[in-house]
Coordinates of N, CA and C in Angstrom, one line a residue:
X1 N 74.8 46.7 8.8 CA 74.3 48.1 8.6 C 75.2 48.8 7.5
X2 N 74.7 49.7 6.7 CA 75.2 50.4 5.3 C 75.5 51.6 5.9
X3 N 77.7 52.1 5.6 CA 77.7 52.4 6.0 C 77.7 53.6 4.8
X4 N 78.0 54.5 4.2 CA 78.3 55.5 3.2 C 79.5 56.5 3.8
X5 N 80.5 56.3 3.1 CA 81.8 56.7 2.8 C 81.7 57.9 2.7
X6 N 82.0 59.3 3.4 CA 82.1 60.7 3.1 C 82.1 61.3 1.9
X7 N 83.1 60.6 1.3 CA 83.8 61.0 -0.2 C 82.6 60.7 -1.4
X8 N 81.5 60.0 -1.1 CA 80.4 59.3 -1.8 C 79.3 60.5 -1.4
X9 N 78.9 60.7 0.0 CA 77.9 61.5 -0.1 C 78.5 63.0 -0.3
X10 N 79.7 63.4 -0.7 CA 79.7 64.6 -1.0 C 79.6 64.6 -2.5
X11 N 80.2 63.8 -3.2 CA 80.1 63.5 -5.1 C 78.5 63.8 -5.1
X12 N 77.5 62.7 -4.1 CA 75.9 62.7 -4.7 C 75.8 64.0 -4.5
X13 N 75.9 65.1 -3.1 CA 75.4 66.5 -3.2 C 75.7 67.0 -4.3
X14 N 77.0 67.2 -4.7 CA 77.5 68.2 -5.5 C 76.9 68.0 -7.1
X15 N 77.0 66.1 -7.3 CA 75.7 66.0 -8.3 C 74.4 66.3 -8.3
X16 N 73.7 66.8 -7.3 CA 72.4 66.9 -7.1 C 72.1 68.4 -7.2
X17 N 73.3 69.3 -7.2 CA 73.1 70.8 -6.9 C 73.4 70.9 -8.3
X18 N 74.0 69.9 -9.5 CA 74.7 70.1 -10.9 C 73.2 70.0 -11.8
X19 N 72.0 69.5 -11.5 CA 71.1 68.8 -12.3 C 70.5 70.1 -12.6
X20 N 70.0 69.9 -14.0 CA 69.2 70.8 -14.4 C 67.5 70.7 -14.2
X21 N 67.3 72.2 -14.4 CA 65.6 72.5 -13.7 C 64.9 72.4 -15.0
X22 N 64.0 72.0 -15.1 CA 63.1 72.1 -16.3 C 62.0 73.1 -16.0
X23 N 61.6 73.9 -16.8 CA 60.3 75.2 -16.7 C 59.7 74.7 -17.6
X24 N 58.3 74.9 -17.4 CA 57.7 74.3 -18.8 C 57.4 75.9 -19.0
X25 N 57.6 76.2 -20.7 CA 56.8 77.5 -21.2 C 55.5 77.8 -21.6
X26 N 54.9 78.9 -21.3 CA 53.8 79.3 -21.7 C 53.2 78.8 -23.5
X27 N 52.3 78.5 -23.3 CA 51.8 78.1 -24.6 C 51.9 79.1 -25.4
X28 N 51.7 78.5 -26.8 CA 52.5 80.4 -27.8 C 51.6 81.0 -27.6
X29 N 52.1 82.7 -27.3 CA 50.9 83.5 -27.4 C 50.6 84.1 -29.4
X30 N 51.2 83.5 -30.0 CA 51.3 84.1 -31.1 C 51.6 82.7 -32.4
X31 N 51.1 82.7 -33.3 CA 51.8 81.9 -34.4 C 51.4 82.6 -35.6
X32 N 52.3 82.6 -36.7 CA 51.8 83.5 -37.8 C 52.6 82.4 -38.9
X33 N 52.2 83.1 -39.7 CA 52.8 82.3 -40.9 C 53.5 83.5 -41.9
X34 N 54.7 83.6 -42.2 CA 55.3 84.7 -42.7 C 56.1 84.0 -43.6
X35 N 55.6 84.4 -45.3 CA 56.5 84.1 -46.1 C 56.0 82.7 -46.6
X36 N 57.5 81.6 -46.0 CA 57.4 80.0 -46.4 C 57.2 79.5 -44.7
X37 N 57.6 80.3 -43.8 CA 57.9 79.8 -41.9 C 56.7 79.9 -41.4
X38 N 56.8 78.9 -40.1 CA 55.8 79.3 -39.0 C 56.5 79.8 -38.3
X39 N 56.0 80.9 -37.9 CA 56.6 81.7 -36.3 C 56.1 81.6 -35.3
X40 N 56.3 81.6 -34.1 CA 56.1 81.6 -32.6 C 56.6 82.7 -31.8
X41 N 55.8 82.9 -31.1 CA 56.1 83.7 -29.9 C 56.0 83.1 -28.3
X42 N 56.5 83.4 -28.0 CA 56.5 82.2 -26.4 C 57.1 83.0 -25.1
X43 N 56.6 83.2 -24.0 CA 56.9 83.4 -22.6 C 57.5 82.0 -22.2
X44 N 59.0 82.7 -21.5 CA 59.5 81.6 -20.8 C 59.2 82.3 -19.1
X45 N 58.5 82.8 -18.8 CA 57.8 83.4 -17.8 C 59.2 84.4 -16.9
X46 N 58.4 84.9 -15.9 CA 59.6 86.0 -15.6 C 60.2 85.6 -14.2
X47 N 61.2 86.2 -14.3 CA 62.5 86.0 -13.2 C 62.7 84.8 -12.8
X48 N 63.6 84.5 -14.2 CA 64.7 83.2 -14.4 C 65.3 83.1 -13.6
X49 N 66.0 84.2 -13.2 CA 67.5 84.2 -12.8 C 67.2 85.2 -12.1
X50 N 67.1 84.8 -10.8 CA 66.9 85.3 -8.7 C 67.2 84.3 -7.8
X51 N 67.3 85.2 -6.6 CA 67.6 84.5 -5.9 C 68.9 83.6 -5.8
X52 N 69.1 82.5 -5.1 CA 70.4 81.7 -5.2 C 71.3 81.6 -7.1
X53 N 69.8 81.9 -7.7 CA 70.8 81.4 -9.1 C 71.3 82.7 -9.7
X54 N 71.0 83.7 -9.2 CA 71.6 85.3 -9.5 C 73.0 85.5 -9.0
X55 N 73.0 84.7 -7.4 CA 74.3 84.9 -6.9 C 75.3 83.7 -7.4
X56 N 74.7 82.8 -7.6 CA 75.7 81.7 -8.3 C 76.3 82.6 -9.6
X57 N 75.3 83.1 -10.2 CA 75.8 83.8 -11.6 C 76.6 85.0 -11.4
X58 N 76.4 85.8 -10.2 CA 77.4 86.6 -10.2 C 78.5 86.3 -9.9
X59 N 78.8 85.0 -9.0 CA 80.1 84.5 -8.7 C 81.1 83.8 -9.9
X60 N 80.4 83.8 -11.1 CA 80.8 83.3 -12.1 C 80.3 82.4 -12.9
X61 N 79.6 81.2 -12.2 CA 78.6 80.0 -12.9 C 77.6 80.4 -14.1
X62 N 78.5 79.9 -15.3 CA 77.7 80.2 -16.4 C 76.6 79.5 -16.0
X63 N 75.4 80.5 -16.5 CA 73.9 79.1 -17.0 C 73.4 79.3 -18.5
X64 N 73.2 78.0 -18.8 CA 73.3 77.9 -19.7 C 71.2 77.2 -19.7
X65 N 70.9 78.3 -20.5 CA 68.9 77.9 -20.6 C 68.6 77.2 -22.2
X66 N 68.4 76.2 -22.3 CA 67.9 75.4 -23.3 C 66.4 75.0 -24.1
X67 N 66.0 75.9 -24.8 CA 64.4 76.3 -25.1 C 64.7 74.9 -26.5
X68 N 63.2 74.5 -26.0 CA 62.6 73.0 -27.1 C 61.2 73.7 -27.3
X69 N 61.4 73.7 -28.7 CA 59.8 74.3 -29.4 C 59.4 72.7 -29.8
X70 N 58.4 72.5 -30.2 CA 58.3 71.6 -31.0 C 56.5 71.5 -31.7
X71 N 56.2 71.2 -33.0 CA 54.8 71.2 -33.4 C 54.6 69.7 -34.1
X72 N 53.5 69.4 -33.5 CA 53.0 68.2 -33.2 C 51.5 68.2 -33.8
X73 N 51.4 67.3 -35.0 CA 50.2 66.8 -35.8 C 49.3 65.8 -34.7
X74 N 47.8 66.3 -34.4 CA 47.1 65.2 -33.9 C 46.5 64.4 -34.7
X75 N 46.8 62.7 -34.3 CA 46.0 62.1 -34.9 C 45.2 61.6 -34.1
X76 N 44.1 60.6 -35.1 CA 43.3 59.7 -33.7 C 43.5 58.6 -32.5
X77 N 44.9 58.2 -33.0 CA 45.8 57.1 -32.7 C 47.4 57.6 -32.3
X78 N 48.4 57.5 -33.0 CA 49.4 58.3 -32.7 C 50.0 59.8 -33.2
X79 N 50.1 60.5 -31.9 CA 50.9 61.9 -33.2 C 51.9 62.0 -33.4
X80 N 52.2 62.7 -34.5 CA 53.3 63.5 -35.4 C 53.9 64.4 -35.1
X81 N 55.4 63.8 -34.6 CA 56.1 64.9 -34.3 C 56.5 65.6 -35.7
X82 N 56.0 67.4 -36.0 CA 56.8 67.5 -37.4 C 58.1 68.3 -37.3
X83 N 58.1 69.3 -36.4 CA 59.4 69.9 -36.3 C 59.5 69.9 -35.1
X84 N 61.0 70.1 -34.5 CA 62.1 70.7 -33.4 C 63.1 72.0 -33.8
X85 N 62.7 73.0 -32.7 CA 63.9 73.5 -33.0 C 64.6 74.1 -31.1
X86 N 65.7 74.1 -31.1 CA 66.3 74.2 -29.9 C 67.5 75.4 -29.9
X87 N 66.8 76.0 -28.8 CA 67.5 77.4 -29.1 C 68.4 77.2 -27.1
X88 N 69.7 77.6 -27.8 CA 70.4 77.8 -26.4 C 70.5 79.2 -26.3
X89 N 70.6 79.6 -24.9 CA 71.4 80.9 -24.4 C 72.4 80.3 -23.7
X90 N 73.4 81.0 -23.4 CA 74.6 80.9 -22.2 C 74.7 82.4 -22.1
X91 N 74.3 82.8 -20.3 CA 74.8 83.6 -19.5 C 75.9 83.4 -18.7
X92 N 76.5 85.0 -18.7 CA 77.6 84.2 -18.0 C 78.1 85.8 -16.9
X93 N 78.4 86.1 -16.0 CA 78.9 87.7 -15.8 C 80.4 87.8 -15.1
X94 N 81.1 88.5 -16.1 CA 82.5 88.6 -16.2 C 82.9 89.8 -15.2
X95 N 83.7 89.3 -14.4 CA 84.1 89.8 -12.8 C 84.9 91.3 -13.0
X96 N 85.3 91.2 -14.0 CA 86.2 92.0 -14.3 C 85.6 93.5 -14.6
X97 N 85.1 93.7 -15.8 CA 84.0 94.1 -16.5 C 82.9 94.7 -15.8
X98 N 82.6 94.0 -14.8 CA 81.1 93.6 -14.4 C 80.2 93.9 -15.7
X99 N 79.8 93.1 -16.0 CA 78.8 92.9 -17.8 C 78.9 91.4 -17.6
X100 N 77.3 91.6 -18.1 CA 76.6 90.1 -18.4 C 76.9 89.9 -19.9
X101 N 77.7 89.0 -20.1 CA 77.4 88.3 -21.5 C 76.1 87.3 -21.9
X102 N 75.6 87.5 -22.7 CA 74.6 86.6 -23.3 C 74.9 86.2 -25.1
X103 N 75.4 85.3 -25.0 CA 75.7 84.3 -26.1 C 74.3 83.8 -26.3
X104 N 74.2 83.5 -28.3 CA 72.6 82.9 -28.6 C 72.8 82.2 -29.3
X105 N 72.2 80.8 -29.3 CA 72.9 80.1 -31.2 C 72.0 79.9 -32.1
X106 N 70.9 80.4 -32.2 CA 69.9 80.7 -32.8 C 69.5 81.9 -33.2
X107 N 69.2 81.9 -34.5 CA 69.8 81.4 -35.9 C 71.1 81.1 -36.2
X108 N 71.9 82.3 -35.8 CA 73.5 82.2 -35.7 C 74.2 82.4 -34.5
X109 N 75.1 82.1 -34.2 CA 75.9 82.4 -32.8 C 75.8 84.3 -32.5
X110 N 75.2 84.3 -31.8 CA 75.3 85.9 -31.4 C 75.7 86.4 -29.7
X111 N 76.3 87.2 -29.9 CA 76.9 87.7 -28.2 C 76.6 89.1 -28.0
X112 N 76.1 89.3 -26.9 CA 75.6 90.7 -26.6 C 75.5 91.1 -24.7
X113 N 76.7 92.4 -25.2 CA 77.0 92.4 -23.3 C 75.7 93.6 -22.8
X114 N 75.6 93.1 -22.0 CA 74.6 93.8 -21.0 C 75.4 94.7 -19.4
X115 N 74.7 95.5 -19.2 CA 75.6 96.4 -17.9 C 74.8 95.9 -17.0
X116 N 73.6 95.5 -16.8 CA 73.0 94.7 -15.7 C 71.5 93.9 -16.2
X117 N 71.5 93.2 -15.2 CA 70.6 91.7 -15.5 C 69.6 92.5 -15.7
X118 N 68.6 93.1 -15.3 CA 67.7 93.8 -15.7 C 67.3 94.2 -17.4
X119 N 68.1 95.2 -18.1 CA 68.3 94.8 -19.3 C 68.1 93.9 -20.0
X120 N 68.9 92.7 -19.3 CA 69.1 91.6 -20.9 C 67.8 90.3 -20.3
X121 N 66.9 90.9 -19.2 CA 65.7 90.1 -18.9 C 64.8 89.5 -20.0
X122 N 64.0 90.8 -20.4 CA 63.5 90.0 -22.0 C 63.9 89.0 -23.3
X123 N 65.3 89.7 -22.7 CA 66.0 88.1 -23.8 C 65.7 86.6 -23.1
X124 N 66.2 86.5 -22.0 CA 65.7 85.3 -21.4 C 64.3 85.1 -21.3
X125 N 63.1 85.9 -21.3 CA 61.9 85.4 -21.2 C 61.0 85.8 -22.2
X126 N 61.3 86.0 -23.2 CA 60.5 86.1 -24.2 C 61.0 85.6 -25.4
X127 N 61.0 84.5 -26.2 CA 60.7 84.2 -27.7 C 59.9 85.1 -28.7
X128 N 60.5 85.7 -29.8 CA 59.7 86.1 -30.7 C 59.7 86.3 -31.7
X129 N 59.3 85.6 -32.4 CA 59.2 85.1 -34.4 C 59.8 83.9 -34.4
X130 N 60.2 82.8 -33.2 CA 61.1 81.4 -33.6 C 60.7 81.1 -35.0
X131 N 61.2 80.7 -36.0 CA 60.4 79.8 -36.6 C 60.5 78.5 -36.2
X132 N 59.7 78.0 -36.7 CA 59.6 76.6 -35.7 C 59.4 75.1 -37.2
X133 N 58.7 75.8 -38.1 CA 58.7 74.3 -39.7 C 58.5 75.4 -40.7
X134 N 58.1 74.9 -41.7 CA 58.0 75.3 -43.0 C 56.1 74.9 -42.7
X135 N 55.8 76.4 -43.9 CA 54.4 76.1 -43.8 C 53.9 75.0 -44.5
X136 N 54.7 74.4 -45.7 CA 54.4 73.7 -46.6 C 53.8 72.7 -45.8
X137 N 54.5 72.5 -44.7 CA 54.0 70.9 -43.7 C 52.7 70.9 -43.5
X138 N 52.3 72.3 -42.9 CA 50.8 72.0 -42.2 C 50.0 72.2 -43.6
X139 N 48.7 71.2 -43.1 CA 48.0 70.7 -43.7 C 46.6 71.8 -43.1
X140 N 46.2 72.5 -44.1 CA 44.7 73.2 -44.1 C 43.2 72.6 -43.0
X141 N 43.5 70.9 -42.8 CA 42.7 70.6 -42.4 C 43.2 69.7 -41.2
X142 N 44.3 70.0 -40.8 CA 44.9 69.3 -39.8 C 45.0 70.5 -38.2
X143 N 45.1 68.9 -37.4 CA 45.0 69.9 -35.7 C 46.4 69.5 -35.4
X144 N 47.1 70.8 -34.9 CA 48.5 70.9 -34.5 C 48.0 71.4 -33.1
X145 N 49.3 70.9 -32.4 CA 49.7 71.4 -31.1 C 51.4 71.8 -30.7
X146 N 51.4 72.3 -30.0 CA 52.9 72.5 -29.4 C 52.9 71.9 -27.9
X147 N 54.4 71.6 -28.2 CA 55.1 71.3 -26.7 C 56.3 71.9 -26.4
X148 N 56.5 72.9 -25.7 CA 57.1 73.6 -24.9 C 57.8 73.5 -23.4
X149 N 59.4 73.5 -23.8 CA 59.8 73.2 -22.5 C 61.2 74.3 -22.5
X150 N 61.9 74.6 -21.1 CA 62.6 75.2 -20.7 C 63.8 74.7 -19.8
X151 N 65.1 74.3 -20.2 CA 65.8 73.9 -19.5 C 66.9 74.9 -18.8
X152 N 67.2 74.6 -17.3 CA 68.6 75.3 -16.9 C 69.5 74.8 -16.0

């Protein structure tokens, strides 16, 4: 009979509570072409951050949400991935202070304190203008699609 060692099933919980959630995002509601870029707009849908992962975050546990755009050429056989782009946030709320920081690295590393979660909601659930490739790529007579995902 198998027996499992205390020390073993507590490492698996504590790795099991560590994994990340994947959300898939709403399909763009928006794509434009501005300039030489393709732009996107995207719902990462609402209330990210409730419930258990509100109070984890108030206790201090940064989360850290990881957005994957990507536009994808259909062919009749295999498609074309043509661009990625991956945009992180890190939340985090400082005990001290009480303020939410929200760090961005897209386009450039940007930080922005917030006085409560409420406020800085639309940053976490809405994308808008990503660019995502250069228009040069798409082809006038070509079918594109996106794939959209949300990590935390």
């Amino acid at each position: 009979m198998w027996r499992i060692h205390p020390t073993f099933l507590f490492l698996f919980l504590i790795a099991a509570e560590g994994a990340a959630v994947e959300i898939r995002l709403q399909s763009p509601n928006r794509v434009a072409v501005q300039g030489e870029k393709v732009l996107v707009d995207l719902l990462a849908g609402p209330n990210l951050v409730e419930g258990e992962i509100r109070a984890y975050l108030n206790y201090g546990v940064v989360l850290t949400f990881t957005y994957f755009i990507e536009i994808h050429e259909k062919h009749w056989f295999l498609d074309q991935r043509l661009a990625q782009v991956t945009i992180t946030k890190r939340l985090s709320y400082d005990l001290w202070t009480e303020h939410y920081l929200l760090e961005t690295s897209t386009p450039r590393l940007r930080q922005t304190m917030y006085k409560d979660l409420e406020s800085l909601r639309p940053e976490l659930e809405v994308l808008a203008g990503v660019p995502v490739c250069e228009a040069a790529l798409l082809k006038p007579e070509g079918r594109y699609y996106f794939r959209t995902r949300n990590t935390l």
